[in-house]
Short mmCIF file of C-alpha atoms and ligand atoms in Angstrom, two decimals:
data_model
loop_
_atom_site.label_atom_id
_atom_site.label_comp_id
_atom_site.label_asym_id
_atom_site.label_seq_id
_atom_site.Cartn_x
_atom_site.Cartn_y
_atom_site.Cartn_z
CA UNK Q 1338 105.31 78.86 146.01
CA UNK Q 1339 105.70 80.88 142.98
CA UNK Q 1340 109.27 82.87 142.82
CA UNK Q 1341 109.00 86.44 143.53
CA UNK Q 1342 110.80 88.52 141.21
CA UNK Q 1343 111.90 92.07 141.70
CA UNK Q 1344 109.53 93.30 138.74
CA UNK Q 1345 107.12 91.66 136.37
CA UNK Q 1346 107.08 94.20 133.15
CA UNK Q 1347 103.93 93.62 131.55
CA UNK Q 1348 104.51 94.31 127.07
CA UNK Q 1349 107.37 93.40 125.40
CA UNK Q 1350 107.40 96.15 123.19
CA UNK Q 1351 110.12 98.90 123.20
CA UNK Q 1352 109.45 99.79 126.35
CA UNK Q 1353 109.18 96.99 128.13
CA UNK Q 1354 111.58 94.76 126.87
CA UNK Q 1355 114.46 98.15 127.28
CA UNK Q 1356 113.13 98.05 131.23
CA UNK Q 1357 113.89 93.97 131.22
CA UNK Q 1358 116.88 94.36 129.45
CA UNK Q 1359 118.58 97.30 131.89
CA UNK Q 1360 116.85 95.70 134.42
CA UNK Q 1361 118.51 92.25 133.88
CA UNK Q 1362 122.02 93.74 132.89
CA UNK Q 1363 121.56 96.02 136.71
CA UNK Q 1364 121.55 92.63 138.01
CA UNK Q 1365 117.70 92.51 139.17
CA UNK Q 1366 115.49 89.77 138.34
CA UNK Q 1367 112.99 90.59 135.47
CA UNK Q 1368 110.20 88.83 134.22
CA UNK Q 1369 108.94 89.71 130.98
CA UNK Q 1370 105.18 88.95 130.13
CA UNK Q 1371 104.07 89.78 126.75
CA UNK Q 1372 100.83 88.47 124.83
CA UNK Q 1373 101.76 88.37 121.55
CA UNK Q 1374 104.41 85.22 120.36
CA UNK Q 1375 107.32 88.03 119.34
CA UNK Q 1376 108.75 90.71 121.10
CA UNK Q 1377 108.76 94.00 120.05
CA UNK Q 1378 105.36 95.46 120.25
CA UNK Q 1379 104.04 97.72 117.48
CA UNK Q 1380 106.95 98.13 115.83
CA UNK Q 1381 106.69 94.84 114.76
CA UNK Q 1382 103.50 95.60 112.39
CA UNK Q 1383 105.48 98.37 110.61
CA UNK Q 1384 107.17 96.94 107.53
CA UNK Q 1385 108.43 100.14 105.89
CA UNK Q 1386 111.71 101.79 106.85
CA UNK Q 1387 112.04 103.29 110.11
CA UNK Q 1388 113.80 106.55 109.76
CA UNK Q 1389 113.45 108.29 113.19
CA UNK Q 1390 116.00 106.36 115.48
CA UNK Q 1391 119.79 107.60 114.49
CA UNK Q 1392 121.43 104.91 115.86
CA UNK Q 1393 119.52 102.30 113.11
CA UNK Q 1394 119.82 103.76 109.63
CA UNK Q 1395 118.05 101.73 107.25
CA UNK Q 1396 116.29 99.61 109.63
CA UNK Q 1397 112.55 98.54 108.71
CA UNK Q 1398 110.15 98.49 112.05
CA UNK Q 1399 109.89 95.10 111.24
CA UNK Q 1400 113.69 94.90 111.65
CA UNK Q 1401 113.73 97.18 114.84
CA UNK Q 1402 111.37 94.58 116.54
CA UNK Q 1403 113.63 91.64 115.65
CA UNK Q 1404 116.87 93.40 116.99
CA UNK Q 1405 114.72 94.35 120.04
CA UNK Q 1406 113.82 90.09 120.60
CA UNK Q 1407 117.52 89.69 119.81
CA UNK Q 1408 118.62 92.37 123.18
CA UNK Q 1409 116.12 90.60 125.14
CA UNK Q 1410 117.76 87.23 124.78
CA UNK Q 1411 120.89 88.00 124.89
CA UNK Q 1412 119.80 89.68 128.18
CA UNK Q 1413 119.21 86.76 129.00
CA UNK Q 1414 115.85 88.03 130.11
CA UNK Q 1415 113.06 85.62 131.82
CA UNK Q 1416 110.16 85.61 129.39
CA UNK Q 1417 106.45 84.44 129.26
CA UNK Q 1418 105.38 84.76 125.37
CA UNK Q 1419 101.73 84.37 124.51
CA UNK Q 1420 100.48 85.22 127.78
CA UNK Q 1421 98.22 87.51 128.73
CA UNK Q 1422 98.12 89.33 131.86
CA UNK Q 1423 94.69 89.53 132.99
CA UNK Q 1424 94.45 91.13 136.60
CA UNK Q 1425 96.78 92.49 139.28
CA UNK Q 1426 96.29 92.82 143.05
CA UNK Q 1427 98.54 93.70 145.88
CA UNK Q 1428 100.47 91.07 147.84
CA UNK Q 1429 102.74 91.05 150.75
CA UNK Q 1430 105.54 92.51 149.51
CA UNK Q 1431 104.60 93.31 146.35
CA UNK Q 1432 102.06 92.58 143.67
CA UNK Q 1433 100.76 89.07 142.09
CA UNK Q 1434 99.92 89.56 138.42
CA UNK Q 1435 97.04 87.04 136.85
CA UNK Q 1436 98.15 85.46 133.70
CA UNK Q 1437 97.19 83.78 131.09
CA UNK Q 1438 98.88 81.59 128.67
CA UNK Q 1439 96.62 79.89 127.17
CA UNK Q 1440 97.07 76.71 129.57
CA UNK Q 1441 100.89 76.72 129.14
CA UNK Q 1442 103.28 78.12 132.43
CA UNK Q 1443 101.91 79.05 135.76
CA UNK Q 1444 98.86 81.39 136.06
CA UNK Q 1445 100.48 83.60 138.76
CA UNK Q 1446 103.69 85.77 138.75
CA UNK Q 1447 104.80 87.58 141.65
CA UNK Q 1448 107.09 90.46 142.39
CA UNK Q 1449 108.14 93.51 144.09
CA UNK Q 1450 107.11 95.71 141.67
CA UNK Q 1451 104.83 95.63 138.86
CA UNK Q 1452 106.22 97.95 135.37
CA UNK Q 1453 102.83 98.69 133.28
CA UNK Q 1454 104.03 98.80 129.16
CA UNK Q 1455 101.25 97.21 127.61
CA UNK Q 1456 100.98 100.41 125.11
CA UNK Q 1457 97.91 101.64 123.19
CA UNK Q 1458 95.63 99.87 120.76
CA UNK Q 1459 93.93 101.86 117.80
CA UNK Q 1460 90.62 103.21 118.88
CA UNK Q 1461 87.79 101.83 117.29
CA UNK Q 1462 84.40 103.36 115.26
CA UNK Q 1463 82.77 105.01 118.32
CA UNK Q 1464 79.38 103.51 120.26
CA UNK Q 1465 80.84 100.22 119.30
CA UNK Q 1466 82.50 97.68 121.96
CA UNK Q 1467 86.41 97.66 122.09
CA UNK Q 1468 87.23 94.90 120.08
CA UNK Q 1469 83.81 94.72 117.23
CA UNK Q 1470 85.37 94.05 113.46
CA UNK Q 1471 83.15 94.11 110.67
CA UNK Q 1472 83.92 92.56 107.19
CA UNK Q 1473 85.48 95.09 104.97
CA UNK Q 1474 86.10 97.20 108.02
CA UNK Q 1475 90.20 97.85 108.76
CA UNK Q 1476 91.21 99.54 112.34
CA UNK Q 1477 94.46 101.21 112.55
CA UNK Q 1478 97.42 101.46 110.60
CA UNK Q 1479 100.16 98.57 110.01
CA UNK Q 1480 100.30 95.49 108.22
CA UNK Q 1481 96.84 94.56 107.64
CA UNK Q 1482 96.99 97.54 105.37
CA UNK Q 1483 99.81 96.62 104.04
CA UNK Q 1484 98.46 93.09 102.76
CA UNK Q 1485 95.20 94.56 101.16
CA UNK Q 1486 95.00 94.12 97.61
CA UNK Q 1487 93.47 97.49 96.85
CA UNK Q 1488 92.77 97.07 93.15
CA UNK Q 1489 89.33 98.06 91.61
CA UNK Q 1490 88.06 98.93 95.00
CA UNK Q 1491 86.20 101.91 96.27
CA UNK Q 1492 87.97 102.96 99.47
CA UNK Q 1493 86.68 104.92 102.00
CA UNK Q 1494 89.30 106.33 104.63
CA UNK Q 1495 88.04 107.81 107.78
CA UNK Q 1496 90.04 109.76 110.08
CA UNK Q 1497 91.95 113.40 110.34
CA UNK Q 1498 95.02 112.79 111.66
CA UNK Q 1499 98.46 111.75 109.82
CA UNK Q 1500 97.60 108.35 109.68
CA UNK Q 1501 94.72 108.62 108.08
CA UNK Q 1502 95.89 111.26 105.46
CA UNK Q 1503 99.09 109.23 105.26
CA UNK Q 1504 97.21 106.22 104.33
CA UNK Q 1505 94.42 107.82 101.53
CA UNK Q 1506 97.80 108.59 100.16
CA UNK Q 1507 99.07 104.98 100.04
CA UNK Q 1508 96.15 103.64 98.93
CA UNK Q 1509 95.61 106.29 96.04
CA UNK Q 1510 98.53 104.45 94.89
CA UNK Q 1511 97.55 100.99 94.89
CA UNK Q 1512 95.53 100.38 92.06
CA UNK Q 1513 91.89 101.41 94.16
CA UNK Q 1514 88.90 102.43 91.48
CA UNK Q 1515 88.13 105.46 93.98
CA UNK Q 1516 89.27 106.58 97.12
CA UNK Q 1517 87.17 109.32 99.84
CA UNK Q 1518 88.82 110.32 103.24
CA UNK Q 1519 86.34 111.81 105.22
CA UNK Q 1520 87.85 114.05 107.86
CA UNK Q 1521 85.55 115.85 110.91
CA UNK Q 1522 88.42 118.23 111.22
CA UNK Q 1523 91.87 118.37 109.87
CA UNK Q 1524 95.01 117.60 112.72
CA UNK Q 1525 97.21 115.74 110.15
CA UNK Q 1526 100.57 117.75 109.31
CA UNK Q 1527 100.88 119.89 106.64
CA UNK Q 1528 102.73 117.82 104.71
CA UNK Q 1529 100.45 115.26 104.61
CA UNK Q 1530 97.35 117.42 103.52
CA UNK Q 1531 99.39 119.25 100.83
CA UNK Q 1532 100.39 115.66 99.08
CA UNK Q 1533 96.40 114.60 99.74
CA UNK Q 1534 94.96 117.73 97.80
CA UNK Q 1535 91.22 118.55 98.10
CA UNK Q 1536 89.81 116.61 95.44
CA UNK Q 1537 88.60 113.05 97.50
CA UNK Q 1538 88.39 114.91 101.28
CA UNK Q 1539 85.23 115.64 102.43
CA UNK Q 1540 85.55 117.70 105.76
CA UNK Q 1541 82.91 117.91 107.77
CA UNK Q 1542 80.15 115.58 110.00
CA UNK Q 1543 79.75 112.26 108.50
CA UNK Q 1544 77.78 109.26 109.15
CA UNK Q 1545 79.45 105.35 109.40
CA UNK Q 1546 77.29 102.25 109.24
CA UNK Q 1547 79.92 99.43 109.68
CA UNK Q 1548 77.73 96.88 108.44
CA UNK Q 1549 76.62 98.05 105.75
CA UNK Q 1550 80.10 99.31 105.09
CA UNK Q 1551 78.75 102.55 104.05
CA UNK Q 1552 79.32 106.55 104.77
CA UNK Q 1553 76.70 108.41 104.34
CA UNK Q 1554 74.69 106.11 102.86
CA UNK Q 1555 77.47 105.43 99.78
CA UNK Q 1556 78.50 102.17 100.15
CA UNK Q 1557 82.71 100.90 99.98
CA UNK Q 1558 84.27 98.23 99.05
CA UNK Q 1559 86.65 98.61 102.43
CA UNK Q 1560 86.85 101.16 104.92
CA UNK Q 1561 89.54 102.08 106.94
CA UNK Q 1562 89.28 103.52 110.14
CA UNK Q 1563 92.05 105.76 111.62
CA UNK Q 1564 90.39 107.54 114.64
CA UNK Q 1565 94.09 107.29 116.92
CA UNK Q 1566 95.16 105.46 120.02
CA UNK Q 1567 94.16 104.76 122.78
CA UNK Q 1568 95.79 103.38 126.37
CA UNK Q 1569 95.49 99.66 127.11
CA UNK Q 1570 95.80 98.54 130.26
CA UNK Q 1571 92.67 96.97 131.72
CA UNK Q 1572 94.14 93.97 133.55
CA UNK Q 1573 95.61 97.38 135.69
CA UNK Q 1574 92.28 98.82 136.12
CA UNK Q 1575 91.61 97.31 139.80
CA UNK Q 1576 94.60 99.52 141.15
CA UNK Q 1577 92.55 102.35 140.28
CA UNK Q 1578 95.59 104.32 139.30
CA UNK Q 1579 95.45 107.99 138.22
CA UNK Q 1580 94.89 108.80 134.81
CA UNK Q 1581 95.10 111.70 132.87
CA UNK Q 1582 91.91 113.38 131.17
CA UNK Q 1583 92.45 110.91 127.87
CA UNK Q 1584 93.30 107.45 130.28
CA UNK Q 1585 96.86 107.44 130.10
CA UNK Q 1586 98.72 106.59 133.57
CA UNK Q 1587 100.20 109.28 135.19
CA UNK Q 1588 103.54 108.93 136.33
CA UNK Q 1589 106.43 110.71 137.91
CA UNK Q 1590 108.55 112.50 135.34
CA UNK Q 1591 111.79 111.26 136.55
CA UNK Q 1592 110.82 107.38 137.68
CA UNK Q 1593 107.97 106.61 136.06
CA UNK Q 1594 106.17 105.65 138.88
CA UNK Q 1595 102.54 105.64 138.92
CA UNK Q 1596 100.31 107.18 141.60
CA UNK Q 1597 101.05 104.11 143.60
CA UNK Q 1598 104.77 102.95 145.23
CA UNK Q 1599 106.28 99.96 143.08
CA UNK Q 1600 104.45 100.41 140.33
CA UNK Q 1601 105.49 101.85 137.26
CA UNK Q 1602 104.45 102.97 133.59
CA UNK Q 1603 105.88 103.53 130.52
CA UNK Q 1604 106.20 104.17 127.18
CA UNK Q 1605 103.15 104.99 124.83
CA UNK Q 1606 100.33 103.72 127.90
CA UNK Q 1607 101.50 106.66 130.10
CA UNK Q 1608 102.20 109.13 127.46
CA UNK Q 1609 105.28 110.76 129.24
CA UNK Q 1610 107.49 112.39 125.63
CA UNK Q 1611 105.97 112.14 122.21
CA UNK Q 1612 105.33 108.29 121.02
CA UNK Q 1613 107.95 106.26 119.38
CA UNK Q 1614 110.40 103.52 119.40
CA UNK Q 1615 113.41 105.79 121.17
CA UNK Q 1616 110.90 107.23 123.86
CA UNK Q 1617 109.58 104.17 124.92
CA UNK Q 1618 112.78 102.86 125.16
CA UNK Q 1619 114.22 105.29 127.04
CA UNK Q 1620 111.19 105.27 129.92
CA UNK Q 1621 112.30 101.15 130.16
CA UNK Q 1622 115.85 102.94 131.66
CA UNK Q 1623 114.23 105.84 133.74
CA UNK Q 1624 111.96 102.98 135.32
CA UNK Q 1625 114.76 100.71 135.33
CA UNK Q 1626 117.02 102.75 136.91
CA UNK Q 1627 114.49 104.01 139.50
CA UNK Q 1628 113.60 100.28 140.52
CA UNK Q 1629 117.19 99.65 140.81
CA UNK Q 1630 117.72 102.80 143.57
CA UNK Q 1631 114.85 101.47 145.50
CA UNK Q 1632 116.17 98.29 145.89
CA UNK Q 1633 119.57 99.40 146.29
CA UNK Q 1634 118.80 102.13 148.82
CA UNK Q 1635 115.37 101.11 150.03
CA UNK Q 1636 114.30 104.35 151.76
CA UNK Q 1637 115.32 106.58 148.95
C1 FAD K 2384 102.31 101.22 111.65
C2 FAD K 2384 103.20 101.87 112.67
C3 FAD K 2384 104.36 102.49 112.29
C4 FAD K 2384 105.20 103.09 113.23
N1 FAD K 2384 106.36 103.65 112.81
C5 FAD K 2384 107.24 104.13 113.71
C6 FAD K 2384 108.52 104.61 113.29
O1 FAD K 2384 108.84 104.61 112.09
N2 FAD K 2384 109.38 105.07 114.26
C7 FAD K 2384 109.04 105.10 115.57
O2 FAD K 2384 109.87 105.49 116.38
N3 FAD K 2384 107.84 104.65 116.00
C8 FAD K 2384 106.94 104.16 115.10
N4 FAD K 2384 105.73 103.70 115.52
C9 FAD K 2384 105.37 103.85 116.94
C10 FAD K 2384 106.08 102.84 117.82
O3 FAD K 2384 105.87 101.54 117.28
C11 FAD K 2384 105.53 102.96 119.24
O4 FAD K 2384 105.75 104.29 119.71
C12 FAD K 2384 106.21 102.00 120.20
O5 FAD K 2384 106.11 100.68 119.74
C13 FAD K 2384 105.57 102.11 121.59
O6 FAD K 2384 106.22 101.21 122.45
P1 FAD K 2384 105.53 100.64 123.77
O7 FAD K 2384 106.50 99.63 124.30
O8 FAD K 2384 105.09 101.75 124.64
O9 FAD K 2384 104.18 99.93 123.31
P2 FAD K 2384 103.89 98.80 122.22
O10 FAD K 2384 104.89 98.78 121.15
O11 FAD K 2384 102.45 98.98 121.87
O12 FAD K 2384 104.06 97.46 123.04
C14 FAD K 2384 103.12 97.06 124.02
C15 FAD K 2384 103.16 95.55 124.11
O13 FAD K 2384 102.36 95.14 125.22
C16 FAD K 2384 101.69 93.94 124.88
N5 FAD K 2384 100.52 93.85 125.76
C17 FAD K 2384 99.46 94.69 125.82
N6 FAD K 2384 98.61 94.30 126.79
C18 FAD K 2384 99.16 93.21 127.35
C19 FAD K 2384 98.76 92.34 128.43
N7 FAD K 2384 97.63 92.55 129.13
N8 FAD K 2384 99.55 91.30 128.74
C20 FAD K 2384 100.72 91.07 128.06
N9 FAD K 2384 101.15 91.86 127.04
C21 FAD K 2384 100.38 92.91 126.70
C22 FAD K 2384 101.33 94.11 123.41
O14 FAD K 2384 101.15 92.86 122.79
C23 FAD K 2384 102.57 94.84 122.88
O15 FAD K 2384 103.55 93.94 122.38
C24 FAD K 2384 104.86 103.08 114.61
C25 FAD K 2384 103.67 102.47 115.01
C26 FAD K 2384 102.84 101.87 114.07
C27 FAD K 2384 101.59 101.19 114.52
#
């Protein structure tokens, strides 16, 4: 019989892993599920210096994720690393939660509530399945762009929001032979298009063949795709819970719970305050803290 535990939080990213932590330190039984071998979510793929939370001056993201995996253990939160979870379906008394660990630990976890913070992934070159790659072919910003050598190389960026603008900046300055960011409209901040300048930016309709790792029939050495987020949370999907127009969850302002009793979101896959690390972190206490009354007070 597997042990039922008063919430399985599925991502161990900020969100997540703040929801196990309070949840742990209420004196509830967590159990944290993430897929990736780390803690800390996306955080973790930003190596530059994290300036936005005020309590961690200095801090690179990189940094940010370790102190999160640090809080976690000293929690002394339950945790399943490299496991997947893969379906969830309603139980007595709860919900079970399919995993998979890639045949290590059980394939099962149950509990009386199920916390949803498996975040977003970057959206990919549209008409395309989820997950294609192509050679050459970068999605979303982090380290991967980070460890390109960009010297000599013909660069195309695609994308108009900050990330991409952000990033034909970066790679200007990296040694690339030529660099083109071609935006269908403009969203990034001002900032960013001011320190881009017009000379490179082509705005306007554009054409991508992946495999031939050309735009508009000019062919790149790389190209990097920057198109935004968007919510992951398939393994979810059988609960049929209500989404907004763009797929994130809808929750409850002030719990964070979903369209269904017991089971919560948070953090960048519901989309509740604008996305970062001190956000997400602080939906892990609102859903913490709401599990916590319910438990506590069961017909609140
Ligand atoms: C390059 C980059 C730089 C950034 N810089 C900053 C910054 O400077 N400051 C800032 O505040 N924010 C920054 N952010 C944003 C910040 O990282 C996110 O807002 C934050 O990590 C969101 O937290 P989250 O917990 O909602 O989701 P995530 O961090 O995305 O965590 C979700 C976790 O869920 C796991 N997961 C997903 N599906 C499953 C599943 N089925 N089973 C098990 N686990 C699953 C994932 O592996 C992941 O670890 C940056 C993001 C990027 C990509």
């Amino acid at each position: 019989m597997h042990e039922m535990h008063d919430a399985v939080i599925v991502g161990g990213g900020p969100a997540g892993a703040s929801c196990a932590i309070w949840l742990a330190r209420l004196g509830l039984s967590p159990l944290l599920v993430e897929a990736a071998a780390r803690p800390g979510g996306l955080t973790r793929d930003n190596p530059f210096a994290d300036d936005w939370i005020a309590a961690l001056p200095g801090a690179t993201g990189q940094q940010v994720a370790d102190n999160i995996e640090a809080s976690v253990r000293a929690a002394g939160v339950p945790l399943r690393l490299g496991t997947r979870a893969t379906g969830v379906r309603p139980c007595k008394g709860g919900v079970e939660v399919a995993l998979d660990g890639g045949g290590a630990g059980p394939a099962l976890a149950r509990a009386r509530a199920l916390v949803i913070a498996s975040g977003v992934r970057a959206k990919g070159l549209p008409g395309y399945p989820a997950g294609e790659r192509w050679p050459g072919v970068l999605i979303g910003p982090g380290s991967p762009i980070v460890a390109q050598d960009y010297s000599g190389l013909s660069v195309a960026v695609l994308g108009g929001g900050d990330n991409a603008f952000e990033n034909y900046v970066y790679v200007r300055n990296r040694g690339a032979r030529e660099v083109h960011l071609y935006a269908r409209s403009v969203r990034a901040q001002q900032q960013w298009v001011m320190r881009a300048g017009a000379q490179g930016v082509r705005v306007g309709p554009y054409q991508v063949d992946p495999a031939a790792r050309s735009v508009d029939g000019r062919r790149y050495d790389l190209i990097l795709v920057f198109y935004g987020w968007e919510p992951q949370a398939d393994f979810a999907d059988s609960l049929k819970l209500a989404r907004d127009e763009r797929g994130y969850i809808r929750t409850d302002f002030a719990t964070a719970q979903t369209s269904l009793p017991d089971i919560y979101a948070i953090g960048e896959v519901a989309n509740r305050m604008h996305p970062c690390v001190v956000t997400s972190m602080a939906d892990g206490v609102v859903a913490a803290k709401a599990i916590q009354r319910r438990w506590e007070r069961p017909g609140a």
